[in-house]
Amino acid sequence: MSLTAIVLSALAALVFLLAGTQKVLLRPQVSANLLRLGVGPAMTRSIGVLEIAGALGLMVGVWARPLAVVAAIGLTLLLFGAIGYHLRARDFSREQHRSHAAAPVLLALLTSANVIALLMAP
């Protein structure tokens, strides 16, 4: 696996491990923002579990590339769902919520680049 793919996988794994843990623990700030988007506690925990599973898949995927590819694709799809929720809430046009809305876009770019790096790695 290429160094680029390893670095992108490690970065994404760290981000999603931290974000997923906050969702599983239902941290108040994270829960409040998701509740505002129409995501209840059960779905918040489910998203957190998926994020943690994706992070673990990326970490183990350093030795089993197909697992890393599947994990990166899954995380990208999860982020597309998050972008959809933010679009529905019109967060991109509201200054106080714009940073919350931009995060999944930036992370989707990261995970998409990770998929490409994993697929192109020798």
XYZ file of C-alpha atoms in Angstrom:
122
model
C 0.000 0.000 0.000
C 1.279 3.484 -0.816
C 2.317 5.978 1.824
C -0.430 8.341 0.615
C -3.101 5.695 1.159
C -1.728 4.873 4.613
C -1.618 8.533 5.691
C -5.135 9.247 4.386
C -6.475 6.085 6.045
C -4.830 6.979 9.363
C -6.132 10.548 9.268
C -9.670 9.463 8.400
C -9.578 6.677 10.994
C -8.579 9.122 13.729
C -11.298 11.611 12.781
C -14.042 8.981 12.611
C -12.930 7.193 15.762
C -13.206 10.459 17.694
C -16.457 11.571 16.024
C -18.057 8.149 16.367
C -17.164 7.911 20.043
C -18.812 11.266 20.738
C -21.978 10.086 18.990
C -22.081 6.719 20.765
C -21.678 8.518 24.104
C -24.386 11.023 23.078
C -22.240 14.024 23.963
C -24.623 16.977 24.482
C -23.170 19.314 21.844
C -23.141 16.615 19.159
C -26.584 15.300 20.104
C -28.119 18.778 20.095
C -26.886 19.490 16.579
C -28.095 16.129 15.259
C -31.437 16.504 17.021
C -31.822 19.852 15.262
C -31.364 17.987 11.975
C -34.041 15.451 12.924
C -31.686 12.688 14.051
C -32.753 11.101 17.327
C -30.574 9.414 19.962
C -30.916 5.886 18.538
C -29.897 6.983 15.056
C -27.096 9.136 16.490
C -25.663 6.075 18.260
C -26.079 4.000 15.092
C -24.156 6.578 13.073
C -21.455 6.577 15.747
C -21.155 2.787 15.599
C -20.862 2.949 11.796
C -18.165 5.630 12.073
C -16.191 3.566 14.586
C -16.568 0.447 12.421
C -15.348 2.420 9.401
C -12.367 3.722 11.373
C -11.449 0.210 12.478
C -11.844 -1.017 8.906
C -9.432 1.651 7.717
C -6.895 0.713 10.393
C -7.070 -3.032 9.744
C -7.171 -2.263 6.039
C -3.511 -1.285 6.140
C -2.889 -5.055 6.038
C -6.038 -6.010 4.106
C -6.579 -3.394 1.398
C -10.038 -4.631 0.253
C -11.334 -3.982 3.786
C -9.927 -0.441 3.713
C -11.579 0.213 0.338
C -14.959 -0.985 1.615
C -14.587 1.045 4.822
C -13.637 4.218 2.931
C -16.557 3.781 0.510
C -18.943 3.168 3.410
C -17.771 6.282 5.236
C -18.111 8.324 2.054
C -21.704 7.137 1.613
C -22.440 7.921 5.267
C -21.123 11.446 4.685
C -23.312 11.871 1.598
C -26.252 11.135 3.896
C -25.023 13.779 6.345
C -24.700 16.295 3.515
C -28.289 15.523 2.552
C -29.512 16.225 6.077
C -27.661 19.552 6.108
C -29.080 20.473 2.702
C -32.587 19.673 3.914
C -32.040 21.916 6.956
C -30.634 24.660 4.686
C -27.519 24.863 6.858
C -25.293 26.007 3.992
C -27.206 29.295 3.814
C -27.240 29.886 7.595
C -24.025 31.357 8.923
C -24.366 29.898 12.432
C -24.666 26.336 11.022
C -22.376 26.612 7.996
C -19.346 25.088 9.752
C -21.429 22.076 10.807
C -22.574 21.674 7.214
C -19.096 22.081 5.727
C -17.549 19.351 7.883
C -19.176 16.392 6.090
C -18.296 17.918 2.706
C -14.621 18.181 3.650
C -14.614 14.706 5.176
C -16.298 13.281 2.051
C -13.454 14.768 0.011
C -10.959 13.125 2.379
C -12.620 9.711 2.228
C -13.067 9.945 -1.555
C -9.375 10.754 -1.956
C -8.654 7.815 0.323
C -10.702 5.475 -1.905
C -8.784 6.686 -4.968
C -5.416 6.312 -3.216
C -6.330 2.811 -2.038
C -7.465 1.729 -5.495
C -4.390 3.164 -7.205
C -1.858 1.839 -4.680
C 0.430 -0.895 -6.001
